[in-house]
């Protein structure tokens, strides 16, 4: 009985040890699977973080590009409005000496009220070109030139702006309700209302408000380069928009297809 009970006890002991060994293997296997699962989760979180960082960088990049595009379009729109409302004129000749000289860049205001003594940008149907002259007589005025002195409504004008004493023929004219009498400050070297007649109001483009050359040192050369820069910038913007709308989606799609796709099974095996 003693040996039998002892043998039986060895059997129980062996069964107990075998069961414990099996449980330990199962626990080790479960622990390894949990470790692999945790690694996969960590890898996925890392990839998600990197993808989010990449998206944030792209969004930041696109936001900067969009801002630059908006500023460029805003500058172009402002330039168009400025040119339409305040036309530019380059003085050609010496008819306005010494007020303006040849090559001066002037800017005018279309909506400004016209008064006697204002300098106007005009289109002459007789000369077939734009000219700049000083307003001497307003609609309804009586303008007389006698003994080289200008009279408006019987009153002699004090003209401190003329380049030299005037030497011209006598004349007399009554302006209608839509006419202006204009003359150049260089009276002896100017083609104006004395030869081409009064100027209708619809031929007056603007009243000169600034001399950009004398006040801001901006010359017609600067204006030409500015126009070239605007044209080049507009061309680059159009090209960028066209290429961006067609080529960028193609490159981004190709990049997505070239990236390898890792399945959960591959990650588990790794």
PDB file of C-alpha atoms in Angstrom:
ATOM      1  CA  UNK A   1       0.000   0.000   0.000  1.00  0.00           C
ATOM      2  CA  UNK A   2       2.826   2.339   0.814  1.00  0.00           C
ATOM      3  CA  UNK A   3       4.513   1.841  -2.562  1.00  0.00           C
ATOM      4  CA  UNK A   4       1.241   1.892  -4.325  1.00  0.00           C
ATOM      5  CA  UNK A   5       0.333   5.166  -2.688  1.00  0.00           C
ATOM      6  CA  UNK A   6       3.815   6.453  -3.445  1.00  0.00           C
ATOM      7  CA  UNK A   7       3.568   5.427  -7.099  1.00  0.00           C
ATOM      8  CA  UNK A   8       0.186   6.958  -7.329  1.00  0.00           C
ATOM      9  CA  UNK A   9       1.611  10.143  -5.817  1.00  0.00           C
ATOM     10  CA  UNK A  10       4.343  10.230  -8.475  1.00  0.00           C
ATOM     11  CA  UNK A  11       1.714   9.926 -11.149  1.00  0.00           C
ATOM     12  CA  UNK A  12      -0.210  12.849  -9.660  1.00  0.00           C
ATOM     13  CA  UNK A  13       2.978  14.835  -9.365  1.00  0.00           C
ATOM     14  CA  UNK A  14       3.928  14.201 -12.955  1.00  0.00           C
ATOM     15  CA  UNK A  15       0.460  15.181 -14.143  1.00  0.00           C
ATOM     16  CA  UNK A  16       0.628  18.355 -12.055  1.00  0.00           C
ATOM     17  CA  UNK A  17       4.004  19.313 -13.455  1.00  0.00           C
ATOM     18  CA  UNK A  18       2.897  18.576 -17.010  1.00  0.00           C
ATOM     19  CA  UNK A  19      -0.195  20.713 -16.518  1.00  0.00           C
ATOM     20  CA  UNK A  20       1.853  23.566 -15.084  1.00  0.00           C
ATOM     21  CA  UNK A  21       4.316  23.365 -17.999  1.00  0.00           C
ATOM     22  CA  UNK A  22       1.439  23.480 -20.504  1.00  0.00           C
ATOM     23  CA  UNK A  23      -0.111  26.474 -18.741  1.00  0.00           C
ATOM     24  CA  UNK A  24       3.239  28.240 -18.710  1.00  0.00           C
ATOM     25  CA  UNK A  25       3.683  27.715 -22.464  1.00  0.00           C
ATOM     26  CA  UNK A  26       0.210  29.042 -23.080  1.00  0.00           C
ATOM     27  CA  UNK A  27       0.900  32.086 -20.896  1.00  0.00           C
ATOM     28  CA  UNK A  28       4.194  32.747 -22.686  1.00  0.00           C
ATOM     29  CA  UNK A  29       2.414  32.463 -26.033  1.00  0.00           C
ATOM     30  CA  UNK A  30      -0.333  34.867 -24.903  1.00  0.00           C
ATOM     31  CA  UNK A  31       2.299  37.283 -23.585  1.00  0.00           C
ATOM     32  CA  UNK A  32       4.187  37.196 -26.874  1.00  0.00           C
ATOM     33  CA  UNK A  33       0.981  37.824 -28.818  1.00  0.00           C
ATOM     34  CA  UNK A  34       0.142  40.741 -26.549  1.00  0.00           C
ATOM     35  CA  UNK A  35       3.615  42.141 -27.046  1.00  0.00           C
ATOM     36  CA  UNK A  36       3.304  41.875 -30.844  1.00  0.00           C
ATOM     37  CA  UNK A  37      -0.152  43.431 -30.695  1.00  0.00           C
ATOM     38  CA  UNK A  38       1.162  46.313 -28.622  1.00  0.00           C
ATOM     39  CA  UNK A  39       4.006  46.849 -31.076  1.00  0.00           C
ATOM     40  CA  UNK A  40       1.571  46.907 -34.003  1.00  0.00           C
ATOM     41  CA  UNK A  41      -0.622  49.443 -32.211  1.00  0.00           C
ATOM     42  CA  UNK A  42       2.433  51.575 -31.456  1.00  0.00           C
ATOM     43  CA  UNK A  43       3.578  51.385 -35.080  1.00  0.00           C
ATOM     44  CA  UNK A  44       0.115  52.404 -36.309  1.00  0.00           C
ATOM     45  CA  UNK A  45       0.017  55.326 -33.892  1.00  0.00           C
ATOM     46  CA  UNK A  46       3.478  56.432 -35.059  1.00  0.00           C
ATOM     47  CA  UNK A  47       2.405  56.248 -38.716  1.00  0.00           C
ATOM     48  CA  UNK A  48      -0.766  58.183 -37.939  1.00  0.00           C
ATOM     49  CA  UNK A  49       1.253  60.874 -36.186  1.00  0.00           C
ATOM     50  CA  UNK A  50       3.684  61.128 -39.096  1.00  0.00           C
ATOM     51  CA  UNK A  51       0.782  61.290 -41.571  1.00  0.00           C
ATOM     52  CA  UNK A  52      -0.895  64.012 -39.526  1.00  0.00           C
ATOM     53  CA  UNK A  53       2.382  65.953 -39.405  1.00  0.00           C
ATOM     54  CA  UNK A  54       2.738  65.619 -43.192  1.00  0.00           C
ATOM     55  CA  UNK A  55      -0.839  66.791 -43.719  1.00  0.00           C
ATOM     56  CA  UNK A  56      -0.268  69.740 -41.401  1.00  0.00           C
ATOM     57  CA  UNK A  57       2.845  70.718 -43.352  1.00  0.00           C
ATOM     58  CA  UNK A  58       0.961  70.437 -46.647  1.00  0.00           C
ATOM     59  CA  UNK A  59      -1.911  72.503 -45.275  1.00  0.00           C
ATOM     60  CA  UNK A  60       0.550  75.112 -44.018  1.00  0.00           C
ATOM     61  CA  UNK A  61       2.306  75.144 -47.382  1.00  0.00           C
ATOM     62  CA  UNK A  62      -0.962  75.479 -49.277  1.00  0.00           C
ATOM     63  CA  UNK A  63      -2.120  78.219 -46.921  1.00  0.00           C
ATOM     64  CA  UNK A  64       1.032  80.251 -47.681  1.00  0.00           C
ATOM     65  CA  UNK A  65       0.573  79.726 -51.426  1.00  0.00           C
ATOM     66  CA  UNK A  66      -3.082  80.718 -51.190  1.00  0.00           C
ATOM     67  CA  UNK A  67      -2.134  83.842 -49.245  1.00  0.00           C
ATOM     68  CA  UNK A  68       0.427  84.852 -51.874  1.00  0.00           C
ATOM     69  CA  UNK A  69      -2.105  84.250 -54.646  1.00  0.00           C
ATOM     70  CA  UNK A  70      -4.683  86.362 -52.828  1.00  0.00           C
ATOM     71  CA  UNK A  71      -2.207  89.211 -52.316  1.00  0.00           C
ATOM     72  CA  UNK A  72      -1.160  89.085 -55.975  1.00  0.00           C
ATOM     73  CA  UNK A  73      -4.758  89.192 -57.210  1.00  0.00           C
ATOM     74  CA  UNK A  74      -5.517  92.008 -54.780  1.00  0.00           C
ATOM     75  CA  UNK A  75      -2.563  94.011 -56.104  1.00  0.00           C
ATOM     76  CA  UNK A  76      -3.657  93.468 -59.721  1.00  0.00           C
ATOM     77  CA  UNK A  77      -7.241  94.508 -58.944  1.00  0.00           C
ATOM     78  CA  UNK A  78      -6.021  97.602 -57.084  1.00  0.00           C
ATOM     79  CA  UNK A  79      -3.770  98.490 -60.028  1.00  0.00           C
ATOM     80  CA  UNK A  80      -6.637  98.135 -62.518  1.00  0.00           C
ATOM     81  CA  UNK A  81      -8.917 100.308 -60.390  1.00  0.00           C
ATOM     82  CA  UNK A  82      -6.146 102.879 -59.943  1.00  0.00           C
ATOM     83  CA  UNK A  83      -5.455 103.098 -63.680  1.00  0.00           C
ATOM     84  CA  UNK A  84      -9.162 103.348 -64.564  1.00  0.00           C
ATOM     85  CA  UNK A  85      -9.909 106.038 -61.989  1.00  0.00           C
ATOM     86  CA  UNK A  86      -6.556 107.861 -62.075  1.00  0.00           C
ATOM     87  CA  UNK A  87      -5.057 107.676 -65.576  1.00  0.00           C
ATOM     88  CA  UNK A  88      -1.346 108.169 -66.164  1.00  0.00           C
ATOM     89  CA  UNK A  89       0.165 110.520 -68.707  1.00  0.00           C
ATOM     90  CA  UNK A  90       3.732 111.038 -69.881  1.00  0.00           C
ATOM     91  CA  UNK A  91       4.568 114.592 -70.954  1.00  0.00           C
ATOM     92  CA  UNK A  92       5.787 114.627 -74.545  1.00  0.00           C
ATOM     93  CA  UNK A  93       7.287 117.938 -75.615  1.00  0.00           C
ATOM     94  CA  UNK A  94       7.928 121.321 -74.047  1.00  0.00           C
ATOM     95  CA  UNK A  95       4.512 122.981 -74.291  1.00  0.00           C
ATOM     96  CA  UNK A  96       4.106 122.964 -70.486  1.00  0.00           C
ATOM     97  CA  UNK A  97       7.549 124.309 -69.535  1.00  0.00           C
ATOM     98  CA  UNK A  98       8.390 125.238 -66.831  1.00  0.00           C
ATOM     99  CA  UNK A  99       5.548 123.610 -64.916  1.00  0.00           C
ATOM    100  CA  UNK A 100       6.135 120.179 -66.454  1.00  0.00           C
ATOM    101  CA  UNK A 101       9.084 119.086 -68.544  1.00  0.00           C
ATOM    102  CA  UNK A 102       9.453 116.469 -71.238  1.00  0.00           C
ATOM    103  CA  UNK A 103       9.241 112.951 -69.790  1.00  0.00           C
ATOM    104  CA  UNK A 104       7.416 113.828 -66.567  1.00  0.00           C
ATOM    105  CA  UNK A 105       4.958 111.147 -65.426  1.00  0.00           C
ATOM    106  CA  UNK A 106       1.624 112.636 -64.355  1.00  0.00           C
ATOM    107  CA  UNK A 107      -1.370 111.088 -62.649  1.00  0.00           C
ATOM    108  CA  UNK A 108      -4.886 112.480 -62.905  1.00  0.00           C
ATOM    109  CA  UNK A 109      -8.253 112.200 -61.224  1.00  0.00           C
ATOM    110  CA  UNK A 110     -11.314 111.591 -63.393  1.00  0.00           C
ATOM    111  CA  UNK A 111     -13.846 112.667 -60.767  1.00  0.00           C
ATOM    112  CA  UNK A 112     -12.188 115.916 -59.704  1.00  0.00           C
ATOM    113  CA  UNK A 113     -14.023 119.187 -60.268  1.00  0.00           C
ATOM    114  CA  UNK A 114     -12.431 121.419 -62.897  1.00  0.00           C
ATOM    115  CA  UNK A 115     -11.619 125.013 -62.046  1.00  0.00           C
ATOM    116  CA  UNK A 116      -9.786 127.828 -63.780  1.00  0.00           C
ATOM    117  CA  UNK A 117      -6.029 127.242 -63.648  1.00  0.00           C
ATOM    118  CA  UNK A 118      -6.251 123.441 -63.350  1.00  0.00           C
ATOM    119  CA  UNK A 119      -4.066 121.327 -65.608  1.00  0.00           C
ATOM    120  CA  UNK A 120      -5.996 118.783 -67.650  1.00  0.00           C
ATOM    121  CA  UNK A 121      -5.272 115.582 -69.541  1.00  0.00           C
ATOM    122  CA  UNK A 122      -7.146 115.893 -72.840  1.00  0.00           C
ATOM    123  CA  UNK A 123      -7.701 113.910 -76.008  1.00  0.00           C
ATOM    124  CA  UNK A 124      -7.632 116.146 -79.063  1.00  0.00           C
ATOM    125  CA  UNK A 125      -9.660 115.067 -82.084  1.00  0.00           C
ATOM    126  CA  UNK A 126      -7.660 117.514 -84.213  1.00  0.00           C
ATOM    127  CA  UNK A 127      -4.217 116.297 -83.129  1.00  0.00           C
ATOM    128  CA  UNK A 128      -5.377 112.674 -82.721  1.00  0.00           C
ATOM    129  CA  UNK A 129      -3.445 112.304 -79.476  1.00  0.00           C
ATOM    130  CA  UNK A 130      -3.542 112.954 -75.744  1.00  0.00           C
ATOM    131  CA  UNK A 131      -2.213 116.310 -74.591  1.00  0.00           C
ATOM    132  CA  UNK A 132      -1.837 118.155 -71.295  1.00  0.00           C
ATOM    133  CA  UNK A 133      -2.840 121.828 -71.034  1.00  0.00           C
ATOM    134  CA  UNK A 134      -3.936 124.399 -68.477  1.00  0.00           C
ATOM    135  CA  UNK A 135      -7.599 125.379 -68.212  1.00  0.00           C
ATOM    136  CA  UNK A 136      -8.041 129.089 -68.919  1.00  0.00           C
ATOM    137  CA  UNK A 137     -11.767 129.428 -69.567  1.00  0.00           C
ATOM    138  CA  UNK A 138     -14.754 127.497 -68.195  1.00  0.00           C
ATOM    139  CA  UNK A 139     -18.107 126.834 -69.932  1.00  0.00           C
ATOM    140  CA  UNK A 140     -19.950 130.097 -70.592  1.00  0.00           C
ATOM    141  CA  UNK A 141     -16.848 132.307 -70.135  1.00  0.00           C
ATOM    142  CA  UNK A 142     -15.788 135.092 -72.493  1.00  0.00           C
ATOM    143  CA  UNK A 143     -12.079 134.672 -73.336  1.00  0.00           C
ATOM    144  CA  UNK A 144     -10.170 137.520 -75.021  1.00  0.00           C
ATOM    145  CA  UNK A 145      -6.512 137.812 -75.938  1.00  0.00           C
ATOM    146  CA  UNK A 146      -5.429 141.386 -76.551  1.00  0.00           C
ATOM    147  CA  UNK A 147      -1.903 142.770 -76.719  1.00  0.00           C
ATOM    148  CA  UNK A 148      -0.530 139.414 -75.491  1.00  0.00           C
ATOM    149  CA  UNK A 149      -2.669 139.528 -72.351  1.00  0.00           C
ATOM    150  CA  UNK A 150      -5.419 137.009 -71.575  1.00  0.00           C
ATOM    151  CA  UNK A 151      -8.780 138.331 -70.339  1.00  0.00           C
ATOM    152  CA  UNK A 152     -11.509 136.123 -68.908  1.00  0.00           C
ATOM    153  CA  UNK A 153     -14.903 137.817 -68.576  1.00  0.00           C
ATOM    154  CA  UNK A 154     -13.126 141.174 -68.951  1.00  0.00           C
ATOM    155  CA  UNK A 155     -10.574 140.503 -66.196  1.00  0.00           C
ATOM    156  CA  UNK A 156      -6.863 140.211 -67.017  1.00  0.00           C
ATOM    157  CA  UNK A 157      -5.220 137.038 -65.724  1.00  0.00           C
ATOM    158  CA  UNK A 158      -2.059 137.133 -63.636  1.00  0.00           C
ATOM    159  CA  UNK A 159      -0.078 134.235 -65.079  1.00  0.00           C
ATOM    160  CA  UNK A 160       3.080 133.673 -63.064  1.00  0.00           C
ATOM    161  CA  UNK A 161       3.360 130.136 -64.386  1.00  0.00           C
ATOM    162  CA  UNK A 162       4.124 130.901 -68.053  1.00  0.00           C
ATOM    163  CA  UNK A 163       7.665 130.214 -69.249  1.00  0.00           C
ATOM    164  CA  UNK A 164       8.139 133.567 -71.006  1.00  0.00           C
ATOM    165  CA  UNK A 165       6.064 136.572 -72.131  1.00  0.00           C
ATOM    166  CA  UNK A 166       3.442 135.513 -74.663  1.00  0.00           C
ATOM    167  CA  UNK A 167       3.661 136.624 -78.273  1.00  0.00           C
ATOM    168  CA  UNK A 168       0.419 135.728 -80.025  1.00  0.00           C
ATOM    169  CA  UNK A 169      -2.388 137.131 -82.143  1.00  0.00           C
ATOM    170  CA  UNK A 170      -5.471 138.784 -80.671  1.00  0.00           C
ATOM    171  CA  UNK A 171      -8.636 136.713 -80.481  1.00  0.00           C
ATOM    172  CA  UNK A 172     -12.037 136.610 -78.815  1.00  0.00           C
ATOM    173  CA  UNK A 173     -14.323 133.641 -78.123  1.00  0.00           C
ATOM    174  CA  UNK A 174     -17.453 132.881 -76.126  1.00  0.00           C
ATOM    175  CA  UNK A 175     -17.468 129.339 -74.735  1.00  0.00           C
ATOM    176  CA  UNK A 176     -20.627 127.238 -74.862  1.00  0.00           C
ATOM    177  CA  UNK A 177     -22.004 125.277 -71.919  1.00  0.00           C
ATOM    178  CA  UNK A 178     -19.867 122.246 -72.781  1.00  0.00           C
ATOM    179  CA  UNK A 179     -16.567 123.857 -73.796  1.00  0.00           C
ATOM    180  CA  UNK A 180     -13.243 124.693 -72.113  1.00  0.00           C
ATOM    181  CA  UNK A 181     -10.459 126.969 -73.308  1.00  0.00           C
ATOM    182  CA  UNK A 182      -6.988 125.529 -72.678  1.00  0.00           C
ATOM    183  CA  UNK A 183      -3.454 126.775 -73.273  1.00  0.00           C
ATOM    184  CA  UNK A 184       0.076 125.531 -72.623  1.00  0.00           C
ATOM    185  CA  UNK A 185       2.307 127.304 -70.102  1.00  0.00           C
ATOM    186  CA  UNK A 186       4.986 127.666 -72.773  1.00  0.00           C
ATOM    187  CA  UNK A 187       2.716 129.925 -74.816  1.00  0.00           C
ATOM    188  CA  UNK A 188       5.183 130.498 -77.657  1.00  0.00           C
ATOM    189  CA  UNK A 189       5.685 126.770 -78.170  1.00  0.00           C
ATOM    190  CA  UNK A 190       2.252 125.263 -77.613  1.00  0.00           C
ATOM    191  CA  UNK A 191      -0.538 123.988 -79.822  1.00  0.00           C
ATOM    192  CA  UNK A 192      -3.715 124.670 -77.850  1.00  0.00           C
ATOM    193  CA  UNK A 193      -7.192 126.206 -78.098  1.00  0.00           C
ATOM    194  CA  UNK A 194      -5.777 129.122 -80.053  1.00  0.00           C
ATOM    195  CA  UNK A 195      -5.263 126.709 -82.991  1.00  0.00           C
ATOM    196  CA  UNK A 196      -7.431 123.640 -82.313  1.00  0.00           C
ATOM    197  CA  UNK A 197     -10.367 125.488 -80.748  1.00  0.00           C
ATOM    198  CA  UNK A 198     -12.190 124.855 -77.434  1.00  0.00           C
ATOM    199  CA  UNK A 199     -12.220 121.389 -75.851  1.00  0.00           C
ATOM    200  CA  UNK A 200     -15.487 119.595 -75.178  1.00  0.00           C
ATOM    201  CA  UNK A 201     -16.001 118.194 -71.674  1.00  0.00           C
ATOM    202  CA  UNK A 202     -16.217 114.593 -72.892  1.00  0.00           C
ATOM    203  CA  UNK A 203     -12.674 114.931 -74.275  1.00  0.00           C
ATOM    204  CA  UNK A 204     -11.227 115.794 -70.869  1.00  0.00           C
ATOM    205  CA  UNK A 205      -9.900 112.576 -69.351  1.00  0.00           C
ATOM    206  CA  UNK A 206      -8.771 113.828 -65.951  1.00  0.00           C
ATOM    207  CA  UNK A 207      -7.436 116.650 -63.860  1.00  0.00           C
ATOM    208  CA  UNK A 208      -3.717 116.341 -63.066  1.00  0.00           C
ATOM    209  CA  UNK A 209      -3.194 115.845 -59.333  1.00  0.00           C
ATOM    210  CA  UNK A 210       0.423 114.680 -58.976  1.00  0.00           C
ATOM    211  CA  UNK A 211       3.695 114.795 -60.824  1.00  0.00           C
ATOM    212  CA  UNK A 212       5.135 111.390 -59.985  1.00  0.00           C
ATOM    213  CA  UNK A 213       8.533 112.222 -61.437  1.00  0.00           C
ATOM    214  CA  UNK A 214       9.183 115.364 -59.394  1.00  0.00           C
ATOM    215  CA  UNK A 215       7.371 114.292 -56.233  1.00  0.00           C
ATOM    216  CA  UNK A 216       8.261 110.602 -56.010  1.00  0.00           C
ATOM    217  CA  UNK A 217      11.081 110.217 -58.587  1.00  0.00           C
ATOM    218  CA  UNK A 218       8.989 107.736 -60.593  1.00  0.00           C
ATOM    219  CA  UNK A 219       9.752 107.911 -64.296  1.00  0.00           C
ATOM    220  CA  UNK A 220       8.123 106.263 -67.342  1.00  0.00           C
ATOM    221  CA  UNK A 221      11.008 103.760 -67.297  1.00  0.00           C
ATOM    222  CA  UNK A 222       9.945 102.597 -63.841  1.00  0.00           C
ATOM    223  CA  UNK A 223       6.377 102.337 -65.102  1.00  0.00           C
ATOM    224  CA  UNK A 224       7.454 100.136 -68.024  1.00  0.00           C
ATOM    225  CA  UNK A 225       9.381  97.795 -65.729  1.00  0.00           C
ATOM    226  CA  UNK A 226       6.448  97.676 -63.337  1.00  0.00           C
ATOM    227  CA  UNK A 227       4.120  96.692 -66.175  1.00  0.00           C
ATOM    228  CA  UNK A 228       6.562  93.978 -67.254  1.00  0.00           C
ATOM    229  CA  UNK A 229       6.737  92.613 -63.710  1.00  0.00           C
ATOM    230  CA  UNK A 230       2.940  92.527 -63.500  1.00  0.00           C
ATOM    231  CA  UNK A 231       2.669  90.761 -66.856  1.00  0.00           C
ATOM    232  CA  UNK A 232       5.346  88.211 -65.881  1.00  0.00           C
ATOM    233  CA  UNK A 233       3.695  87.668 -62.511  1.00  0.00           C
ATOM    234  CA  UNK A 234       0.283  87.162 -64.136  1.00  0.00           C
ATOM    235  CA  UNK A 235       1.783  84.683 -66.629  1.00  0.00           C
ATOM    236  CA  UNK A 236       3.499  82.749 -63.826  1.00  0.00           C
ATOM    237  CA  UNK A 237       0.260  82.678 -61.850  1.00  0.00           C
ATOM    238  CA  UNK A 238      -1.693  81.327 -64.827  1.00  0.00           C
ATOM    239  CA  UNK A 239       0.957  78.694 -65.562  1.00  0.00           C
ATOM    240  CA  UNK A 240       1.097  77.680 -61.903  1.00  0.00           C
ATOM    241  CA  UNK A 241      -2.692  77.405 -61.734  1.00  0.00           C
ATOM    242  CA  UNK A 242      -2.860  75.261 -64.887  1.00  0.00           C
ATOM    243  CA  UNK A 243       0.015  72.990 -63.874  1.00  0.00           C
ATOM    244  CA  UNK A 244      -1.263  72.759 -60.325  1.00  0.00           C
ATOM    245  CA  UNK A 245      -4.743  71.714 -61.414  1.00  0.00           C
ATOM    246  CA  UNK A 246      -3.504  68.993 -63.806  1.00  0.00           C
ATOM    247  CA  UNK A 247      -0.034  67.825 -62.777  1.00  0.00           C
ATOM    248  CA  UNK A 248      -0.105  67.952 -58.981  1.00  0.00           C
ATOM    249  CA  UNK A 249      -3.005  65.470 -58.681  1.00  0.00           C
ATOM    250  CA  UNK A 250      -1.134  63.116 -61.033  1.00  0.00           C
ATOM    251  CA  UNK A 251       2.068  63.259 -58.979  1.00  0.00           C
ATOM    252  CA  UNK A 252       0.202  62.861 -55.696  1.00  0.00           C
ATOM    253  CA  UNK A 253      -1.714  59.864 -57.077  1.00  0.00           C
ATOM    254  CA  UNK A 254       1.504  58.269 -58.341  1.00  0.00           C
ATOM    255  CA  UNK A 255       3.158  58.768 -54.965  1.00  0.00           C
ATOM    256  CA  UNK A 256       0.234  57.081 -53.231  1.00  0.00           C
ATOM    257  CA  UNK A 257       0.370  54.070 -55.569  1.00  0.00           C
ATOM    258  CA  UNK A 258       4.142  53.714 -55.193  1.00  0.00           C
ATOM    259  CA  UNK A 259       3.955  53.449 -51.403  1.00  0.00           C
ATOM    260  CA  UNK A 260       3.780  49.789 -50.213  1.00  0.00           C
ATOM    261  CA  UNK A 261       0.646  48.734 -48.402  1.00  0.00           C
ATOM    262  CA  UNK A 262       1.295  46.711 -45.226  1.00  0.00           C
ATOM    263  CA  UNK A 263      -1.470  44.425 -44.101  1.00  0.00           C
ATOM    264  CA  UNK A 264      -2.135  43.457 -40.512  1.00  0.00           C
ATOM    265  CA  UNK A 265      -0.994  39.893 -41.344  1.00  0.00           C
ATOM    266  CA  UNK A 266       2.418  41.172 -42.555  1.00  0.00           C
ATOM    267  CA  UNK A 267       2.792  43.309 -39.489  1.00  0.00           C
ATOM    268  CA  UNK A 268       1.890  40.351 -37.263  1.00  0.00           C
ATOM    269  CA  UNK A 269       4.502  38.167 -38.920  1.00  0.00           C
ATOM    270  CA  UNK A 270       7.112  40.891 -38.440  1.00  0.00           C
TER     271      UNK A 270
END
